Amino acid sequence: VQLVESGGGLVQAGGSLRLSCTVSGFADNNFTVAWFRQAPGKKREGLTCLNLKDGGQYSADSVKGRFTISTANTEHTTVHLEMNDLRPEDTAVYYCAARESIGYYYTILPYEYNYWGQGTPVTISS
């Protein structure tokens, strides 16, 4: 399984950015993709996840209403993270990760994911 993120960059506060995660290697769509971020000196933080089979989602309170996870195609090989109203505190390296889905269980705990992308940096200027 491979995951490749893209779309990071420098944005002014209040702006928007869309990150993409291209997933390959799963035999079917019975997997969950999540987005995480890690700022310098801080622990990796779970943001949101999407079960590609049943469409179930879960988001952290810190990003509800601002960040949206979605899949762009019927093959479910690309997952986006739409980020709006960006703030300087959103500056971090953003990672996507994947795991085989287990029923209706939606998680954003980093240790529960076993496949990770390389990360894409996002910088929000004030």
XYZ file of N, CA, C and O in Angstrom, residues 1 9 44 88 111:
20
model
N 0.850 -1.185 0.000
C 0.000 0.000 0.000
C 0.890 1.241 0.000
O 1.867 1.315 0.743
N 1.515 24.040 0.900
C 2.138 25.277 0.462
C 1.964 26.379 1.469
O 1.639 26.138 2.639
N 1.705 14.277 16.986
C 0.876 14.152 15.795
C -0.595 14.180 16.196
O -1.009 13.479 17.121
N -2.846 30.740 11.522
C -1.417 30.450 11.713
C -1.176 29.172 12.515
O -0.200 28.451 12.255
N -1.785 5.720 16.159
C -1.221 4.374 16.308
C -2.095 3.292 15.704
O -1.678 2.143 15.572
